[in-house]
Coordinates of C-alpha atoms and ligand atoms in Angstrom, one line a residue:
X1 CA 0.0 0.0 0.0
X2 CA 1.2 3.5 -0.9
X3 CA 2.3 5.5 2.2
X4 CA -0.1 8.3 2.7
X5 CA 1.5 10.8 5.0
X6 CA 0.7 14.4 6.0
X7 CA 3.7 15.4 3.8
X8 CA 2.2 13.6 0.8
X9 CA -1.0 15.7 1.0
X10 CA 0.9 18.8 2.0
X11 CA 2.8 18.7 -1.3
X12 CA -0.4 19.0 -3.2
X13 CA -1.8 21.7 -0.9
X14 CA 1.4 23.7 -1.2
X15 CA 1.3 23.7 -4.9
X16 CA -2.3 25.1 -4.7
X17 CA -1.5 27.6 -2.0
X18 CA 1.3 29.0 -4.2
X19 CA -1.2 29.8 -6.9
X20 CA -4.1 31.4 -5.1
X21 CA -4.4 34.9 -3.6
X22 CA -6.9 34.1 -0.8
X23 CA -7.5 31.0 1.2
X24 CA -11.1 29.9 0.9
X25 CA -13.0 28.3 3.8
X26 CA -15.8 26.9 1.7
X27 CA -15.4 24.1 -0.8
X28 CA -18.0 22.7 -3.2
X29 CA -17.7 19.4 -5.0
X30 CA -19.7 19.3 -8.2
X31 CA -21.5 16.1 -9.2
X32 CA -22.5 15.0 -12.7
X33 CA -24.2 17.7 -14.7
X34 CA -23.6 20.3 -12.0
X35 CA -20.6 22.0 -13.5
X36 CA -22.6 25.2 -14.0
X37 CA -21.8 26.5 -10.4
X38 CA -18.2 27.0 -11.5
X39 CA -19.3 29.3 -14.3
X40 CA -20.7 31.7 -11.7
X41 CA -17.4 32.2 -10.0
X42 CA -15.8 35.6 -10.4
X43 CA -12.0 36.4 -10.4
X44 CA -11.4 32.8 -11.3
X45 CA -8.1 31.0 -10.8
X46 CA -8.2 27.6 -12.4
X47 CA -5.8 24.8 -11.5
X48 CA -5.9 21.6 -13.5
X49 CA -5.6 18.4 -11.5
X50 CA -2.9 17.4 -14.0
X51 CA -0.5 20.0 -12.6
X52 CA -1.0 19.2 -8.9
X53 CA 1.6 16.9 -7.4
X54 CA 0.2 13.6 -6.0
X55 CA -3.3 14.5 -7.2
X56 CA -5.7 11.9 -8.6
X57 CA -6.9 12.4 -12.2
X58 CA -10.5 12.5 -13.3
X59 CA -11.6 9.8 -15.7
X60 CA -15.4 10.0 -15.4
X61 CA -17.2 11.4 -18.4
X62 CA -18.4 15.0 -17.9
X63 CA -16.1 15.5 -14.9
X64 CA -13.7 18.3 -15.9
X65 CA -10.7 17.8 -13.7
X66 CA -9.9 21.2 -12.3
X67 CA -10.2 23.3 -9.2
X68 CA -11.8 26.7 -9.6
X69 CA -10.9 29.3 -7.0
X70 CA -12.6 32.7 -6.8
X71 CA -15.6 34.5 -5.5
X72 CA -19.2 33.3 -5.3
X73 CA -20.9 36.5 -4.3
X74 CA -18.8 37.9 -1.5
X75 CA -17.4 34.5 -0.5
X76 CA -14.1 33.0 -1.4
X77 CA -14.6 29.4 -2.6
X78 CA -12.7 26.4 -3.8
X79 CA -14.7 24.4 -6.4
X80 CA -13.8 20.9 -7.4
X81 CA -15.1 20.5 -11.0
X82 CA -14.6 16.8 -11.4
X83 CA -14.6 14.3 -8.6
X84 CA -13.3 10.8 -8.1
X85 CA -15.2 7.5 -7.7
X86 CA -14.3 4.0 -6.6
X87 CA -15.7 2.7 -10.0
X88 CA -12.9 4.5 -11.8
X89 CA -10.5 2.2 -10.2
X90 CA -9.4 4.3 -7.2
X91 CA -9.2 2.6 -3.8
X92 CA -11.2 3.9 -0.9
X93 CA -7.9 5.1 0.6
X94 CA -7.0 7.1 -2.5
X95 CA -10.4 8.8 -2.4
X96 CA -9.5 10.4 0.9
X97 CA -6.9 12.5 -0.8
X98 CA -8.9 15.4 -2.4
X99 CA -10.6 16.1 1.0
X100 CA -7.4 16.0 2.9
X101 CA -5.9 18.5 0.4
X102 CA -8.9 20.8 1.0
X103 CA -8.3 20.6 4.8
X104 CA -4.7 21.7 4.3
X105 CA -5.8 24.5 2.0
X106 CA -8.0 25.7 4.9
X107 CA -11.5 24.5 4.1
X108 CA -13.9 24.4 7.0
X109 CA -17.2 23.8 5.2
X110 CA -17.8 21.4 2.3
X111 CA -20.9 21.3 0.1
X112 CA -21.1 18.1 -1.9
X113 CA -23.5 17.5 -4.7
X114 CA -24.4 14.4 -6.7
X115 CA -26.9 12.8 -9.0
X116 CA -28.9 10.0 -7.4
X117 CA -31.7 7.6 -8.1
X118 CA -34.9 7.8 -6.0
X119 CA -35.5 4.8 -3.8
X120 CA -38.2 6.5 -1.7
X121 CA -41.5 6.2 -3.7
X122 CA -42.6 9.6 -2.6
X123 CA -39.8 11.3 -4.4
X124 CA -39.9 12.4 -8.0
X125 CA -37.4 13.1 -10.8
X126 CA -36.3 16.7 -10.4
X127 CA -36.4 16.7 -6.6
X128 CA -33.5 17.9 -4.5
X129 CA -32.7 15.8 -1.5
X130 CA -30.8 17.2 1.4
X131 CA -28.6 14.4 2.7
X132 CA -29.3 13.9 6.4
X133 CA -27.3 10.8 6.7
X134 CA -25.8 8.0 4.6
X135 CA -25.4 4.2 4.5
X136 CA -22.3 2.5 3.2
X137 CA -22.3 -1.1 4.0
X138 CA -19.9 -2.3 1.3
X139 CA -16.2 -1.8 0.9
X140 CA -14.0 -0.5 3.7
X141 CA -13.4 3.0 5.0
X142 CA -11.2 5.6 3.3
X143 CA -9.5 6.0 6.6
X144 CA -8.2 2.4 6.6
X145 CA -4.4 2.2 7.0
X146 CA -2.1 4.2 9.3
X147 CA -3.9 7.0 11.0
X148 CA -2.6 10.6 10.4
X149 CA -3.1 11.9 13.9
X150 CA -2.5 15.6 12.8
X151 CA -5.7 15.2 10.7
X152 CA -8.0 13.3 13.0
X153 CA -8.5 10.5 15.5
X154 CA -8.1 6.8 14.7
X155 CA -11.7 6.2 15.7
X156 CA -13.9 9.1 14.8
X157 CA -17.5 10.1 15.3
X158 CA -20.0 9.9 12.4
X159 CA -23.2 11.0 14.3
X160 CA -23.3 14.5 12.8
X161 CA -21.4 14.2 9.4
X162 CA -24.2 16.2 7.8
X163 CA -24.3 19.2 10.1
X164 CA -27.8 19.9 11.4
X165 CA -27.2 23.6 11.4
X166 CA -26.3 23.4 7.7
X167 CA -29.3 21.3 6.9
X168 CA -31.5 23.9 8.7
X169 CA -29.9 26.7 6.7
X170 CA -30.4 24.8 3.4
X171 CA -34.1 24.2 4.3
X172 CA -34.7 27.8 5.1
X173 CA -32.9 29.0 1.9
X174 CA -34.9 26.5 -0.2
X175 CA -38.0 27.8 1.4
X176 CA -37.0 31.4 0.6
X177 CA -36.4 30.4 -3.0
X178 CA -39.9 28.7 -3.2
X179 CA -38.4 25.3 -3.7
X180 CA -40.4 23.5 -1.1
X181 CA -42.3 21.5 -3.7
X182 CA -39.1 19.8 -4.9
X183 CA -37.3 19.7 -1.5
X184 CA -36.7 16.3 0.3
X185 CA -34.5 15.3 3.2
X186 CA -33.3 11.7 3.5
X187 CA -30.7 9.1 3.6
X188 CA -28.2 8.6 0.7
X189 CA -27.3 4.9 0.2
X190 CA -23.9 4.3 -1.4
X191 CA -23.5 1.7 -4.1
X192 CA -20.0 1.6 -5.7
X193 CA -21.2 1.1 -9.3
X194 CA -20.4 1.5 -12.2
X195 CA -23.5 -0.8 -12.7
X196 CA -26.8 0.6 -11.7
X197 CA -28.5 -1.5 -9.1
X198 CA -30.8 -4.4 -9.6
X199 CA -34.5 -4.0 -8.7
X200 CA -34.0 -6.5 -5.9
X201 CA -31.1 -4.5 -4.5
X202 CA -33.3 -1.3 -4.6
X203 CA -36.0 -3.1 -2.7
X204 CA -33.4 -4.2 -0.1
X205 CA -32.0 -0.7 0.1
X206 CA -35.6 0.7 0.8
X207 CA -36.0 -1.8 3.7
X208 CA -32.6 -0.7 5.1
X209 CA -33.6 2.9 5.2
X210 CA -32.1 4.4 2.0
X211 CA -34.1 7.2 0.2
X212 CA -31.8 7.8 -2.7
X213 CA -28.9 5.8 -4.2
X214 CA -25.7 6.9 -5.8
X215 CA -22.1 6.1 -6.6
X216 CA -20.2 8.9 -4.9
X217 CA -20.0 11.3 -2.0
X218 CA -19.6 9.0 1.1
X219 CA -15.8 8.6 0.8
X220 CA -15.6 12.3 0.7
X221 CA -17.9 13.0 3.6
X222 CA -16.3 10.3 5.8
X223 CA -12.9 11.9 5.2
X224 CA -14.4 15.3 6.0
X225 CA -15.8 13.9 9.3
X226 CA -12.3 12.5 10.1
X227 CA -10.5 15.8 9.6
X228 CA -13.3 18.0 11.1
X229 CA -14.8 19.7 8.0
X230 CA -18.6 20.4 8.3
X231 CA -20.6 18.9 5.4
X232 CA -23.8 19.8 3.6
X233 CA -24.9 17.3 1.0
X234 CA -27.4 17.7 -1.8
X235 CA -28.6 15.0 -4.1
X236 CA -30.3 15.8 -7.4
X237 CA -32.8 13.1 -8.2
X238 CA -32.2 12.3 -11.8
X239 CA -34.2 9.0 -12.1
X240 CA -36.4 6.7 -10.1
X241 CA -34.1 3.8 -9.0
X242 CA -34.1 0.4 -10.8
X243 CA -37.4 -1.4 -10.8
X244 CA -39.5 1.5 -9.5
X245 CA -40.8 2.0 -13.0
X246 CA -40.5 -0.4 -15.9
X247 CA -37.9 1.8 -17.6
X248 CA -34.3 0.6 -18.0
X249 CA -31.6 3.0 -16.7
X250 CA -29.0 4.7 -18.9
X251 CA -26.1 6.9 -17.9
X252 CA -27.0 9.2 -20.8
X253 CA -30.6 9.7 -19.6
X254 CA -29.4 10.4 -16.1
X255 CA -27.1 13.1 -17.4
X256 CA -29.8 14.7 -19.6
X257 CA -32.3 14.8 -16.8
X258 CA -29.7 16.1 -14.5
X259 CA -29.0 19.1 -16.8
X260 CA -32.7 20.2 -16.3
X261 CA -32.4 20.5 -12.5
X262 CA -28.8 21.7 -12.5
X263 CA -29.7 25.4 -12.7
X264 CA -32.0 25.2 -9.7
X265 CA -29.5 23.4 -7.6
X266 CA -26.8 26.0 -8.6
X267 CA -29.2 28.8 -7.6
X268 CA -29.7 27.1 -4.2
X269 CA -26.0 26.5 -3.6
X270 CA -25.1 30.1 -4.4
X271 CA -27.8 31.3 -2.1
X272 CA -26.7 29.0 0.7
X273 CA -23.1 30.1 0.3
X274 CA -24.2 33.7 0.5
X275 CA -25.9 33.0 3.9
X276 CA -23.1 31.0 5.4
X277 CA -21.4 32.9 8.1
X278 CA -17.9 31.7 8.0
X279 CA -16.7 33.8 10.9
X280 CA -19.3 32.7 13.4
X281 CA -19.1 29.1 12.9
X282 CA -20.9 28.9 9.7
X283 CA -24.5 29.7 9.9
X284 CA -25.8 33.3 9.8
X285 CA -29.1 33.7 11.6
X286 CA -31.9 34.4 9.1
X287 CA -34.2 37.3 9.7
Ligands
LIG1 N1 -28.1 4.5 -9.0 C1 -26.8 4.8 -8.7 N2 -26.3 6.0 -9.0 C2 -27.0 6.9 -9.6 C3 -28.4 6.6 -10.0 C4 -28.9 5.4 -9.6 O1 -30.1 5.1 -9.9 N3 -28.8 7.8 -10.6 C5 -27.8 8.7 -10.6 N4 -26.7 8.1 -10.1

């Protein structure tokens, strides 16, 4: 196994820190079809993953493979346009790396987005699900291997990965934007892919308590929990999960549907970022 040390990640972070003018405290990871948020950034500094030492490289279609730094409204942000998945061939341990680099850059709050299939029969395509918790019963933890004590404890708490204050803020901002008719809150169930699930798996996931299913996010949010980054997660419901309807699933359809909701999620994310109070522990009281 490759030796992942603090120095290993610091090398990537130092490269980034040498190229940006302001250290952001907020990071956003963009899921499939959600690249539009990066277009709204002003005073952009773009850093290609290819140039960053020790950095993983994007292989997933539609994932660009670059960090975009700059201002979203008044706030300085770091946007990952292109994320990494286990199905690309990366180990769970490798998938810790982008989040650890964020930590060393100075990130305190992480907003993660993804495309997901609806397991909950009350959901509909086009809904946005705030992630209140996740289930990952397969594979091991991204924190497997020697612990890096400077980043976090060997055994770490996962009770509040998806910070209740951030969930409350997201709900109140969605309300302010009149998005209540498409807003859900539920449990994200991780399946590693790249295959979509079988109808029998989806029935099992429903019994286990999953509301939406997807192939990303949890390695990132577990790593964030380990190193003390607060998380807000948003799933864009791009399809009903396998077997809920008689339709077959296709990656292309998921992407096309995703594009229709992407603008709404981008509006919500920008509004949430505007209302984050990064000085006073993240959440600005709303009037
Ligand atoms: N399953 C897994 N991942 C997904 C799905 C799904 O139905 N839709 C979008 N990403």
